[in-house]
Coordinates of C-alpha atoms in Angstrom, one line a residue:
Chain A
X1 CA -241.1 92.6 69.1
X2 CA -241.8 91.9 65.1
X3 CA -243.6 88.6 64.5
X4 CA -242.3 88.8 60.9
X5 CA -239.9 86.3 59.6
X6 CA -236.5 86.1 60.6
X7 CA -234.1 86.8 57.5
X8 CA -230.8 85.1 57.8
X9 CA -228.1 85.9 55.4
X10 CA -226.4 82.9 56.8
X11 CA -226.3 80.4 59.6
X12 CA -223.1 78.9 60.7
X13 CA -221.3 76.8 63.5
X14 CA -217.9 76.6 64.6
X15 CA -215.4 75.6 67.1
X16 CA -212.5 77.9 68.4
X17 CA -209.7 77.7 70.5
X18 CA -207.9 74.6 72.2
X19 CA -204.9 72.6 70.8
X20 CA -203.7 69.4 69.9
X21 CA -202.3 67.1 72.8
X22 CA -200.9 63.6 72.9
X23 CA -202.8 61.8 75.5
X24 CA -202.2 58.7 77.6
X25 CA -203.7 57.4 80.7
X26 CA -207.1 56.4 79.8
X27 CA -208.7 53.7 81.8
X28 CA -208.1 50.1 80.7
X29 CA -210.7 48.1 78.8
X30 CA -211.9 50.7 76.2
X31 CA -213.1 49.5 73.1
X32 CA -211.7 52.4 70.9
X33 CA -208.2 53.6 70.6
X34 CA -208.4 56.7 73.1
X35 CA -204.6 57.3 73.4
X36 CA -203.3 59.6 70.8
X37 CA -203.8 63.2 69.8
X38 CA -207.0 65.1 70.9
X39 CA -207.9 68.7 70.8
X40 CA -208.5 70.0 74.1
X41 CA -209.9 73.7 75.2
X42 CA -212.0 74.5 72.4
X43 CA -215.7 76.2 72.8
X44 CA -218.3 76.1 70.3
X45 CA -220.5 78.9 68.7
X46 CA -223.5 79.2 66.2
X47 CA -223.7 82.3 64.1
X48 CA -227.1 83.5 63.0
X49 CA -226.4 86.5 60.7
X50 CA -229.4 88.6 59.7
X51 CA -229.7 89.8 56.3
X52 CA -230.9 93.3 57.4
X53 CA -229.6 93.8 61.1
X54 CA -230.9 96.9 62.8
X55 CA -227.4 97.1 64.6
X56 CA -224.1 96.6 63.2
X57 CA -222.8 95.2 66.4
X58 CA -223.7 91.3 67.0
X59 CA -224.7 89.9 70.2
X60 CA -223.0 87.0 72.1
X61 CA -225.0 85.0 74.7
X62 CA -222.9 83.3 77.2
X63 CA -224.7 80.5 79.3
X64 CA -224.4 79.8 83.0
X65 CA -222.8 77.0 84.8
X66 CA -224.0 73.5 84.3
X67 CA -226.0 74.7 81.3
X68 CA -225.3 75.2 77.5
X69 CA -226.5 77.7 74.7
X70 CA -229.8 76.0 74.8
X71 CA -230.7 77.9 77.9
X72 CA -231.2 81.2 75.4
X73 CA -233.5 79.2 73.0
X74 CA -237.1 78.2 74.0
X75 CA -238.1 78.3 77.7
X76 CA -238.8 75.1 79.4
X77 CA -242.4 75.8 79.0
X78 CA -242.3 76.4 75.4
X79 CA -242.1 80.1 74.8
X80 CA -239.7 82.2 72.5
X81 CA -236.4 82.5 74.1
X82 CA -233.9 85.5 74.1
X83 CA -232.1 84.1 71.0
X84 CA -235.2 84.5 69.0
X85 CA -236.3 87.6 70.9
X86 CA -233.0 89.3 69.8
X87 CA -232.7 88.3 66.2
X88 CA -236.4 89.6 65.9
X89 CA -235.0 92.8 67.5
X90 CA -232.5 92.9 64.6
X91 CA -229.3 92.0 66.4
X92 CA -227.1 89.2 64.7
X93 CA -226.3 86.8 67.3
X94 CA -223.7 84.1 68.6
X95 CA -225.0 81.4 70.8
X96 CA -222.2 79.9 72.6
X97 CA -221.3 76.8 74.4
X98 CA -218.3 77.4 76.7
X99 CA -215.4 75.2 76.9
X100 CA -216.4 71.8 78.6
X101 CA -220.0 72.2 78.1
X102 CA -222.6 71.0 75.4
X103 CA -221.1 70.6 71.8
X104 CA -217.8 72.4 73.0
X105 CA -217.1 68.7 74.7
X106 CA -216.3 67.7 78.1
X107 CA -212.7 66.7 78.3
X108 CA -211.3 63.3 79.6
X109 CA -211.6 64.1 83.4
X110 CA -207.8 63.1 83.8
X111 CA -206.6 65.7 81.8
X112 CA -208.4 68.3 84.0
X113 CA -207.4 66.5 87.2
X114 CA -210.9 67.0 88.5
X115 CA -214.0 64.8 88.7
X116 CA -217.0 66.2 86.5
X117 CA -219.9 67.3 88.7
X118 CA -223.6 66.7 88.0
X119 CA -225.8 69.2 90.0
X120 CA -229.1 67.6 91.0
X121 CA -232.2 69.4 89.9
X122 CA -233.6 69.6 93.5
X123 CA -230.1 71.2 94.8
X124 CA -230.6 74.1 92.4
X125 CA -234.2 74.8 93.7
X126 CA -233.3 77.3 96.4
X127 CA -229.8 78.1 94.8
X128 CA -231.7 79.5 91.8
X129 CA -234.3 80.9 94.0
X130 CA -237.5 79.1 93.0
X131 CA -238.5 78.3 96.4
X132 CA -237.3 77.6 100.0
X133 CA -234.2 75.4 101.1
X134 CA -234.6 72.2 102.7
X135 CA -237.7 70.9 101.1
X136 CA -238.3 67.4 100.4
X137 CA -237.4 66.7 96.6
X138 CA -240.4 64.6 96.1
X139 CA -242.6 67.4 97.4
X140 CA -240.7 69.8 94.9
X141 CA -241.6 67.5 92.0
X142 CA -244.8 66.4 93.1
X143 CA -246.2 69.8 93.4
X144 CA -243.8 72.5 92.0
X145 CA -246.2 75.4 92.1
X146 CA -246.9 74.7 95.6
X147 CA -243.6 74.5 96.6
X148 CA -242.3 77.5 95.0
X149 CA -241.9 81.2 96.4
X150 CA -245.4 83.1 96.2
X151 CA -245.3 85.1 92.8
X152 CA -242.5 83.0 91.4
X153 CA -242.1 84.1 87.7
X154 CA -240.0 80.7 86.7
X155 CA -242.2 78.3 85.1
X156 CA -241.4 75.7 88.0
X157 CA -244.3 73.2 86.5
X158 CA -241.7 72.8 83.7
X159 CA -239.1 71.8 86.1
X160 CA -238.2 68.4 84.4
X161 CA -237.8 70.1 81.2
X162 CA -235.5 72.6 82.8
X163 CA -233.8 69.4 84.4
X164 CA -233.2 68.0 80.7
X165 CA -231.0 71.0 80.0
X166 CA -228.2 70.3 82.5
X167 CA -224.7 69.2 81.6
X168 CA -221.8 67.9 83.4
X169 CA -219.1 70.3 84.5
X170 CA -215.9 70.9 86.2
X171 CA -215.7 73.5 88.8
X172 CA -212.0 74.9 88.7
X173 CA -211.8 75.4 84.8
X174 CA -212.4 79.2 84.7
X175 CA -208.9 79.9 83.2
X176 CA -209.6 77.2 80.4
X177 CA -213.0 78.8 79.6
X178 CA -211.7 82.5 79.6
X179 CA -209.1 81.5 77.2
X180 CA -211.6 79.9 74.7
X181 CA -213.8 82.8 75.1
X182 CA -210.8 85.4 74.5
X183 CA -210.0 83.3 71.1
X184 CA -214.0 83.6 70.3
X185 CA -213.6 87.2 70.7
X186 CA -210.5 87.6 68.5
X187 CA -212.4 85.8 65.9
X188 CA -215.7 87.4 65.8
X189 CA -214.7 90.9 66.5
X190 CA -216.3 93.6 68.8
X191 CA -219.6 92.2 69.9
X192 CA -222.1 92.8 72.9
X193 CA -221.6 90.1 75.3
X194 CA -225.0 88.9 77.4
X195 CA -223.8 86.5 80.0
X196 CA -226.0 84.7 82.5
X197 CA -224.6 83.6 85.9
X198 CA -221.2 81.9 85.5
X199 CA -221.4 83.4 81.6
X200 CA -222.0 86.9 83.1
X201 CA -218.8 86.7 85.3
X202 CA -216.8 85.6 82.2
X203 CA -218.4 88.5 80.3
X204 CA -217.3 91.2 83.1
X205 CA -213.7 89.4 83.2
X206 CA -213.5 89.2 79.2
X207 CA -214.4 92.6 78.8
X208 CA -211.9 93.9 81.3
X209 CA -209.0 91.9 79.8
X210 CA -210.1 92.7 76.2
X211 CA -211.9 96.3 76.1
X212 CA -211.5 96.6 72.4
X213 CA -213.4 93.3 71.3
X214 CA -216.5 94.1 73.8
X215 CA -218.6 96.9 73.1
X216 CA -220.7 96.4 76.1
X217 CA -221.5 93.8 78.9
X218 CA -224.7 92.6 80.2
X219 CA -224.2 90.3 83.1
X220 CA -227.3 88.7 84.6
X221 CA -226.7 87.7 88.3
X222 CA -222.9 86.9 87.9
X223 CA -221.6 84.9 90.9
X224 CA -219.3 88.0 92.0
X225 CA -217.2 86.5 94.6
X226 CA -214.7 88.4 96.6
X227 CA -211.9 87.0 94.8
X228 CA -213.3 87.6 91.4
X229 CA -214.0 91.1 92.5
X230 CA -210.5 91.7 93.6
X231 CA -208.9 90.4 90.5
X232 CA -210.9 92.2 88.3
X233 CA -211.2 96.0 89.9
X234 CA -207.4 96.2 89.5
X235 CA -207.8 96.1 85.8
X236 CA -210.4 98.5 85.2
X237 CA -209.5 101.4 83.1
X238 CA -211.3 104.3 81.3
X239 CA -211.6 102.1 78.1
X240 CA -213.4 99.3 80.1
X241 CA -216.7 98.9 78.1
X242 CA -220.1 99.9 79.6
X243 CA -221.8 97.5 81.9
X244 CA -225.5 96.6 82.7
X245 CA -226.1 94.3 85.6
X246 CA -229.4 92.9 86.2
X247 CA -230.8 91.0 89.4
X248 CA -234.2 89.4 90.3
X249 CA -236.1 88.8 93.4
X250 CA -236.0 86.9 96.5
X251 CA -232.4 88.3 97.4
X252 CA -232.5 90.5 100.4
X253 CA -233.3 88.4 103.6
X254 CA -233.8 85.0 101.5
X255 CA -230.4 84.1 100.0
X256 CA -227.2 84.8 101.8
X257 CA -225.4 83.7 98.6
X258 CA -227.0 86.1 96.3
X259 CA -226.9 88.9 99.0
X260 CA -223.3 88.6 98.8
X261 CA -223.1 88.4 94.9
X262 CA -225.1 91.5 94.6
X263 CA -223.2 93.5 97.5
X264 CA -219.9 92.7 95.6
X265 CA -221.7 93.7 92.3
X266 CA -222.7 96.9 93.9
X267 CA -218.9 97.3 95.0
X268 CA -217.8 96.8 91.6
X269 CA -220.2 99.3 90.2
X270 CA -218.5 101.9 92.3
X271 CA -215.2 100.9 90.9
X272 CA -216.4 101.4 87.4
X273 CA -218.1 104.7 88.1
X274 CA -214.7 106.1 89.6
X275 CA -213.0 105.0 86.5
X276 CA -215.6 106.9 84.4
X277 CA -217.0 103.7 83.1
X278 CA -220.7 103.8 82.4
X279 CA -222.6 100.9 84.6
X280 CA -226.2 100.4 85.6
X281 CA -227.3 98.1 88.3
X282 CA -231.0 97.1 87.8
X283 CA -232.7 95.2 90.6
X284 CA -235.8 94.2 89.0
X285 CA -237.8 94.7 92.3
X286 CA -236.9 98.1 92.4
X287 CA -238.7 98.7 89.4
X288 CA -241.7 97.0 90.4
X289 CA -240.8 93.9 88.5
X290 CA -241.3 91.1 91.0
X291 CA -241.0 87.3 91.4
X292 CA -237.9 86.9 89.2
X293 CA -235.6 83.6 89.7
X294 CA -232.0 83.4 88.8
X295 CA -233.1 82.0 85.4
X296 CA -234.7 85.5 84.4
X297 CA -234.4 84.6 80.7
X298 CA -236.9 81.9 81.1
X299 CA -239.2 83.5 83.6
X300 CA -242.7 84.2 82.7
X301 CA -241.8 87.8 82.0
X302 CA -238.7 87.1 80.1
X303 CA -239.6 89.2 77.2
X304 CA -240.5 92.2 79.4
X305 CA -236.9 91.7 80.9
X306 CA -235.3 91.3 77.4
X307 CA -236.8 94.6 76.1
X308 CA -234.9 96.3 79.0
X309 CA -231.7 95.0 77.8
X310 CA -232.3 95.9 74.0
X311 CA -233.3 99.4 75.0
X312 CA -230.2 99.8 77.3
X313 CA -228.0 98.4 74.3
X314 CA -229.5 100.9 71.6
X315 CA -229.1 103.7 74.1
X316 CA -225.4 102.8 74.7
X317 CA -224.1 105.9 72.8
X318 CA -225.8 108.2 74.9
X319 CA -224.1 106.7 78.2
X320 CA -220.4 108.1 77.3
Chain B
X1 CA -229.2 76.3 45.7
X2 CA -230.7 79.7 46.1
X3 CA -228.1 82.3 47.8
X4 CA -230.8 84.6 48.7
X5 CA -231.6 84.9 52.5
X6 CA -233.1 82.0 54.7
X7 CA -236.5 83.4 55.8
X8 CA -237.4 81.6 59.2
X9 CA -240.8 81.6 60.7
X10 CA -239.2 80.6 63.9
X11 CA -236.2 79.0 65.6
X12 CA -236.4 76.8 68.6
X13 CA -234.6 74.4 70.5
X14 CA -235.8 71.7 73.0
X15 CA -234.8 68.4 75.1
X16 CA -237.3 65.5 74.4
X17 CA -237.2 62.0 76.3
X18 CA -235.8 60.8 79.4
X19 CA -237.2 60.6 82.8
X20 CA -236.6 61.6 86.4
X21 CA -234.3 59.4 88.6
X22 CA -233.1 59.5 92.2
X23 CA -229.4 59.2 92.0
X24 CA -226.8 58.3 94.5
X25 CA -223.4 56.8 94.1
X26 CA -221.4 60.0 93.0
X27 CA -217.6 60.1 94.0
X28 CA -216.8 61.6 97.3
X29 CA -215.4 65.3 97.6
X30 CA -217.4 67.1 95.0
X31 CA -218.4 70.5 95.5
X32 CA -222.0 70.7 94.5
X33 CA -224.9 68.4 95.7
X34 CA -224.8 65.7 93.2
X35 CA -227.0 63.3 94.8
X36 CA -230.8 63.8 94.3
X37 CA -233.0 64.2 91.2
X38 CA -231.8 64.2 87.5
X39 CA -233.4 63.8 84.3
X40 CA -231.3 61.2 82.4
X41 CA -232.2 59.9 78.8
X42 CA -233.0 62.9 77.0
X43 CA -232.0 64.2 73.6
X44 CA -231.6 67.7 72.1
X45 CA -232.9 69.4 68.9
X46 CA -233.0 72.7 67.1
X47 CA -235.9 73.5 64.8
X48 CA -235.3 76.0 61.9
X49 CA -238.9 76.3 60.5
X50 CA -238.9 78.1 57.2
X51 CA -241.6 80.8 56.7
X52 CA -242.0 79.5 53.1
X53 CA -240.9 75.7 52.7
X54 CA -241.0 74.1 49.4
X55 CA -241.6 70.6 50.9
X56 CA -244.2 70.3 53.8
X57 CA -242.0 67.3 55.1
X58 CA -239.2 68.6 57.5
X59 CA -235.6 67.1 57.5
X60 CA -234.3 65.6 60.6
X61 CA -230.3 65.6 60.9
X62 CA -228.8 62.8 63.0
X63 CA -225.0 62.9 63.5
X64 CA -222.7 60.1 63.7
X65 CA -220.9 58.6 66.9
X66 CA -218.7 60.6 68.7
X67 CA -220.0 63.8 67.2
X68 CA -223.0 66.3 67.5
X69 CA -225.3 68.1 65.3
X70 CA -222.4 70.5 64.5
X71 CA -221.2 67.9 62.1
X72 CA -224.1 69.3 59.6
X73 CA -223.2 72.8 60.1
X74 CA -220.2 74.8 58.7
X75 CA -217.5 72.2 57.3
X76 CA -214.1 72.0 59.1
X77 CA -212.6 74.3 56.4
X78 CA -215.3 76.8 56.5
X79 CA -217.9 75.9 53.9
X80 CA -221.5 75.9 54.1
X81 CA -222.8 72.5 55.6
X82 CA -225.8 70.5 54.6
X83 CA -227.7 72.3 57.3
X84 CA -227.8 75.3 55.6
X85 CA -227.9 73.8 52.2
X86 CA -231.3 71.9 53.0
X87 CA -232.8 75.2 54.5
X88 CA -231.9 77.1 51.2
X89 CA -233.4 74.1 49.1
X90 CA -236.6 74.8 51.1
X91 CA -236.7 72.1 53.9
X92 CA -237.5 73.2 57.4
X93 CA -235.0 71.2 59.4
X94 CA -234.3 69.5 63.0
X95 CA -230.7 69.5 64.0
X96 CA -230.4 66.9 66.6
X97 CA -227.8 65.8 69.3
X98 CA -228.5 62.1 70.3
X99 CA -228.9 60.8 73.8
X100 CA -225.5 61.4 75.6
X101 CA -223.9 63.8 73.0
X102 CA -223.4 67.8 72.9
X103 CA -226.3 69.6 74.5
X104 CA -228.3 66.5 75.3
X105 CA -225.7 65.9 78.0
X106 CA -223.3 62.9 78.8
X107 CA -225.0 61.2 81.9
X108 CA -222.9 60.3 84.9
X109 CA -220.9 57.1 84.0
X110 CA -222.0 55.1 86.9
X111 CA -225.7 55.4 86.2
X112 CA -224.7 53.8 82.4
X113 CA -222.2 51.3 84.1
X114 CA -219.7 52.3 81.4
X115 CA -216.6 54.6 81.3
X116 CA -216.9 57.0 78.5
X117 CA -214.6 56.8 75.5
X118 CA -212.8 59.7 73.7
X119 CA -211.6 58.3 70.3
X120 CA -208.3 60.0 69.2
X121 CA -208.1 62.2 66.1
X122 CA -205.2 59.9 64.5
X123 CA -207.2 56.6 65.5
X124 CA -210.2 57.7 63.2
X125 CA -207.5 58.8 60.4
X126 CA -208.0 55.2 58.8
X127 CA -211.3 54.6 59.8
X128 CA -212.8 57.4 58.4
X129 CA -210.8 56.7 55.2
X130 CA -208.9 59.7 55.4
X131 CA -205.7 57.9 54.5
X132 CA -203.6 54.6 55.5
X133 CA -203.6 52.7 58.6
X134 CA -200.4 52.5 60.9
X135 CA -199.3 56.1 59.9
X136 CA -197.2 57.9 62.5
X137 CA -199.7 60.4 64.2
X138 CA -197.0 63.0 63.9
X139 CA -196.7 62.5 60.3
X140 CA -200.7 62.7 59.9
X141 CA -200.6 66.2 61.7
X142 CA -197.6 67.6 60.3
X143 CA -198.5 66.7 56.6
X144 CA -202.1 65.9 56.6
X145 CA -202.5 66.4 52.5
X146 CA -199.3 64.2 52.0
X147 CA -200.6 61.4 54.3
X148 CA -204.1 61.3 52.8
X149 CA -205.2 58.9 50.1
X150 CA -204.6 60.3 46.6
X151 CA -207.6 62.4 45.5
X152 CA -209.1 62.6 49.1
X153 CA -212.0 64.9 49.2
X154 CA -212.0 65.4 52.9
X155 CA -210.4 68.8 53.8
X156 CA -207.7 67.0 55.8
X157 CA -205.5 70.3 56.4
X158 CA -208.4 71.2 58.5
X159 CA -207.9 68.0 60.7
X160 CA -207.3 70.1 64.1
X161 CA -211.0 71.9 63.3
X162 CA -212.4 68.4 62.8
X163 CA -211.0 67.2 65.9
X164 CA -212.4 70.2 67.8
X165 CA -215.9 68.6 67.0
X166 CA -215.3 65.3 68.9
X167 CA -217.3 64.5 72.2
X168 CA -217.1 61.8 74.7
X169 CA -219.3 58.5 74.1
X170 CA -220.4 55.4 75.4
X171 CA -220.3 52.4 73.4
X172 CA -223.3 50.3 74.4
X173 CA -226.1 53.0 74.7
X174 CA -228.1 52.2 71.6
X175 CA -231.3 51.3 73.3
X176 CA -231.2 54.8 75.1
X177 CA -230.6 56.7 72.0
X178 CA -233.2 54.9 69.9
X179 CA -235.9 55.5 72.7
X180 CA -234.9 59.1 72.6
X181 CA -235.2 59.4 69.1
X182 CA -238.6 57.6 69.2
X183 CA -239.5 60.4 71.7
X184 CA -238.5 63.1 69.3
X185 CA -240.2 61.4 66.2
X186 CA -243.8 61.3 68.2
X187 CA -243.1 65.0 68.9
X188 CA -242.3 66.2 65.5
X189 CA -244.4 63.9 63.7
X190 CA -243.7 62.6 60.1
X191 CA -240.3 63.8 58.8
X192 CA -237.4 62.8 56.4
X193 CA -234.3 61.4 58.6
X194 CA -230.9 62.0 57.1
X195 CA -228.5 60.1 59.5
X196 CA -224.8 59.8 59.3
X197 CA -222.9 56.7 60.3
X198 CA -224.1 55.8 63.7
X199 CA -227.2 58.3 63.2
X200 CA -227.8 56.6 59.9
X201 CA -228.2 53.0 61.6
X202 CA -230.2 54.7 64.0
X203 CA -232.3 56.2 61.3
X204 CA -233.0 52.7 59.5
X205 CA -233.7 51.1 63.0
X206 CA -236.3 54.0 63.9
X207 CA -237.8 53.9 60.3
X208 CA -238.4 50.2 60.6
X209 CA -239.8 50.5 64.4
X210 CA -241.9 53.7 63.6
X211 CA -242.7 53.5 59.9
X212 CA -245.5 55.9 60.2
X213 CA -243.4 58.6 61.8
X214 CA -240.5 58.5 59.3
X215 CA -241.5 59.5 55.3
X216 CA -238.1 58.4 54.1
X217 CA -234.7 57.5 55.3
X218 CA -231.1 58.7 53.8
X219 CA -228.5 56.5 55.6
X220 CA -224.9 57.7 54.8
X221 CA -222.4 54.8 55.5
X222 CA -224.4 53.3 58.5
X223 CA -222.4 50.6 60.4
X224 CA -224.3 47.9 59.5
X225 CA -223.1 45.1 61.4
X226 CA -224.6 41.4 60.9
X227 CA -226.3 41.7 64.3
X228 CA -228.0 45.1 63.5
X229 CA -229.0 43.7 60.0
X230 CA -230.6 40.5 61.6
X231 CA -232.5 42.5 64.2
X232 CA -234.0 45.0 61.5
X233 CA -234.6 42.5 58.6
X234 CA -237.1 40.7 60.6
X235 CA -239.3 43.8 60.9
X236 CA -239.4 45.0 57.4
X237 CA -243.0 45.2 56.2
X238 CA -244.5 46.9 53.2
X239 CA -245.3 50.1 54.8
X240 CA -241.5 50.4 55.9
X241 CA -240.5 53.8 54.3
X242 CA -238.0 54.1 51.6
X243 CA -234.3 54.2 51.9
X244 CA -231.7 55.8 50.3
X245 CA -227.9 54.8 51.2
X246 CA -224.8 56.4 50.1
X247 CA -221.4 55.2 50.5
X248 CA -218.1 56.9 49.5
X249 CA -214.6 56.0 48.0
X250 CA -211.6 53.9 49.3
X251 CA -214.0 50.9 50.5
X252 CA -213.2 47.9 48.2
X253 CA -209.7 46.5 48.8
X254 CA -209.0 49.1 51.4
X255 CA -211.2 48.8 54.4
X256 CA -212.4 45.4 55.6
X257 CA -214.7 47.1 58.0
X258 CA -216.4 49.2 55.6
X259 CA -216.3 46.4 53.0
X260 CA -218.2 44.4 55.6
X261 CA -220.9 47.6 56.3
X262 CA -221.3 47.9 52.8
X263 CA -221.9 44.3 52.2
X264 CA -224.5 43.9 54.9
X265 CA -226.2 47.1 53.5
X266 CA -226.5 45.3 50.1
X267 CA -228.0 42.6 51.8
X268 CA -230.6 44.7 53.6
X269 CA -231.5 46.2 50.0
X270 CA -232.3 42.9 48.9
X271 CA -234.7 42.5 51.9
X272 CA -236.3 45.7 51.3
X273 CA -236.8 44.9 47.7
X274 CA -238.4 41.7 48.4
X275 CA -240.9 43.4 50.9
X276 CA -241.5 46.0 48.2
X277 CA -240.1 48.8 49.9
X278 CA -238.3 51.4 47.5
X279 CA -234.4 51.3 48.3
X280 CA -231.6 52.8 46.4
X281 CA -227.9 52.3 47.0
X282 CA -225.6 54.7 45.7
X283 CA -221.8 54.1 45.7
X284 CA -220.4 57.4 44.6
X285 CA -217.5 55.9 42.8
X286 CA -219.8 54.0 40.6
X287 CA -221.4 57.5 39.5
X288 CA -217.8 58.7 38.6
X289 CA -217.6 60.7 42.0
X290 CA -214.2 59.8 43.7
X291 CA -212.3 60.5 46.7
X292 CA -215.2 60.6 49.2
X293 CA -214.4 59.9 53.0
X294 CA -216.7 58.5 55.6
X295 CA -217.3 62.3 56.5
X296 CA -219.0 63.0 53.0
X297 CA -221.2 66.0 54.4
X298 CA -217.8 67.6 55.0
X299 CA -216.0 66.5 51.8
X300 CA -215.0 69.4 49.2
X301 CA -217.8 68.0 46.9
X302 CA -220.4 67.9 49.9
X303 CA -222.8 70.1 47.9
X304 CA -222.7 67.6 44.9
X305 CA -223.9 65.1 47.2
X306 CA -226.4 67.0 49.0
X307 CA -227.9 67.8 45.6
X308 CA -228.2 64.0 45.1
X309 CA -230.0 63.7 48.5
X310 CA -232.3 66.7 47.6
X311 CA -233.4 65.3 44.2
X312 CA -234.0 61.8 45.5
X313 CA -236.4 63.1 48.5
X314 CA -238.2 65.4 46.0
X315 CA -238.8 62.6 43.7
X316 CA -239.8 60.0 46.2
X317 CA -243.6 60.3 45.4
X318 CA -242.3 58.5 41.8
X319 CA -240.6 55.7 43.9
X320 CA -243.7 54.1 45.0

C-alpha cells in the first residue's frame, strides 16, 4: 500500500432516493412545526474521486446494521481504515450511510410503524464474537482484553471508541434500504460493492436484482438467514456478478448464529456455482488467519484482509 | 480557486466526547437487547489533511441545527461546496457532525428527556428566507422559483434535495453539544471554526470558553438570542479570538426573527470592540451582494462568499 499522498480529482457528498410526504401525527408539544412536507427514504454517500485511479470501476462501501459509513474509516484504535486503504490502492470510492442511518437521517418512528432500537455495546460483545456470552458487562468494560477470546484481533481495549459509532435503527426496514441502494446504483453506475454484515446482505440482494449495475460483490459475514437465501436463490442467473464472501474466526462450535449464516452462505455458493457465477468463500482460519471478529475491517490485521479483497477485485477478469 | 487535484496526506474519521452509561427504560417489545452499556454524548468529525497546506491552521466546519456535515459538501443543485472550496484553497479541514446529529448518533429520547423534532421543509421556507411566510406548501413545491423572493440566490428548484439533508434533533441539548465540541477542540488543537446558524453560535460560545483553542471564529447568521448574548458577553476578554459575522439578504423589514439575531450580533460586536477583540460584521447587501438566504454556503454565489471568508482568514494577522 503506497504511503504517498491521495490525489483526489474531487470530493462530493449527496443524498439519493426517497420522496416527499405530507406528514402529520407528531407528538404534541413540539417547539417547531413538524407537520408538513418531509423527504423520507433517502440514503447518503460521499464520493472520493481519484485524479489517477488504477481501476476504472469505483468501490462502494456499505456498512453493517446499527453503524454508518464511519465504520470504514479510521479504526477504533486509530489505524487507517479500509476507505483510506482502497483509495491508496487506486480505487475511487463511495462511502455510504444506508437509509435511516447517520447522515441519511432516522425517519420519524410513527412513519415507519416501529420503535427505534439502540443495541447496547455489551450485547454485541458475544454477537460480534469479541468474547464469551453471559459475561458481566462491568467485567467486559473493566478488562476487555482479559474478557476477550484468546488471540482476539479486534482492538477490544478501544471498545468505548467502537461504542461511539453506534446509531439507532429499525429492524424491519430492509425494503426501504434496498430501494435507496437501488437509486444509488442507478445514479453512480456500475461499481464494486463491498458490504459488511447487514450491508453485505444488501449487496448480495442488490447485485441479484441489478446485475448490470454491480461488477462484483464482496460480502463480509452477511447475516444470511434461510428466508434471505430462499428469496435470493430464485433470482440467480448466469449474469449475476461474481461474489466473494469472507468469514472470520470463532464460528464453529462457538456461535450458533454465525454457524447458521455461514452454512447458508455455503449453500448460496452452491447455487451460484450451478448457475456458472464465480464465487469464492474465504474462511480466514482455513488460510491460517486467526482471531478475526465480526468487525474484521477494524481488526488488527485489517490491512491484510483488505489486501485479499484488493487482489480478488483486480483478478476478477480471470474468474470468468 | 485552483482546479488542480486535492492532495491529501491522509483522510480519517473519529468520534470524540461522551462517556459510558448503563441504560434501562427502553420500550417493551424491542428485538435486540437495548438495556446495557451505551456511549452517549459523542460527536463525529472527518479530517482531510492536506499534503501541502497553504495555511498551518486547519478549518473546522460546524453545521446548523437539523443538519449535518453534509451541508458543507456538494450544494443541493450539485455544485462544489465550501468543504471542497477550502481544501482547494489550501486549508486542511475537519467536517463535523455535532452531538446527536448524523453519524454522531441521536441518543435514545428517554435519556435526554425530550421528544426528537423533525422540522418540515415547508416550515423552514420562510425561516431560512427563501420566500414569504404563510404560502401553501403545495404551491412552494409545485413552483419553488415562482414562490421564492425576487432575486433569491438559494437554488430553490433543488428544495427536495435540500430536504433530504434534514435530520432529527432535540431543542434543548446545547450543553451536550458544547461539551462535545470542547472535547473536539482539545483533541485537534488550535483551529479556525466556521459555523453556520446554530453551529455559528456554538463557535462563538466555544471560542469564548476556550480562546487558546480557537484561532478565529467565522459565524454565519448565528441565532444570537438575548439570553445567548448575555451569557457570552460576560466572558469576553482581550484574548478572545477574532470574529467574523456574515448575514445575508431579506432581513430588514422581512423577518423579525433575523432582525433580532442581527441586532444582538451588532450589540455583541460592540462588546468585542470594547474588549479590543477584532470583529467584523458583514451584511452582504451593504456590499452589493444581494439575494442571499440563510443557507448562504449553498446559494448560487456561495463561492464568492467563501472567497470573502478565505481572504479574512488569510489577513487575520493584520487585524491584531
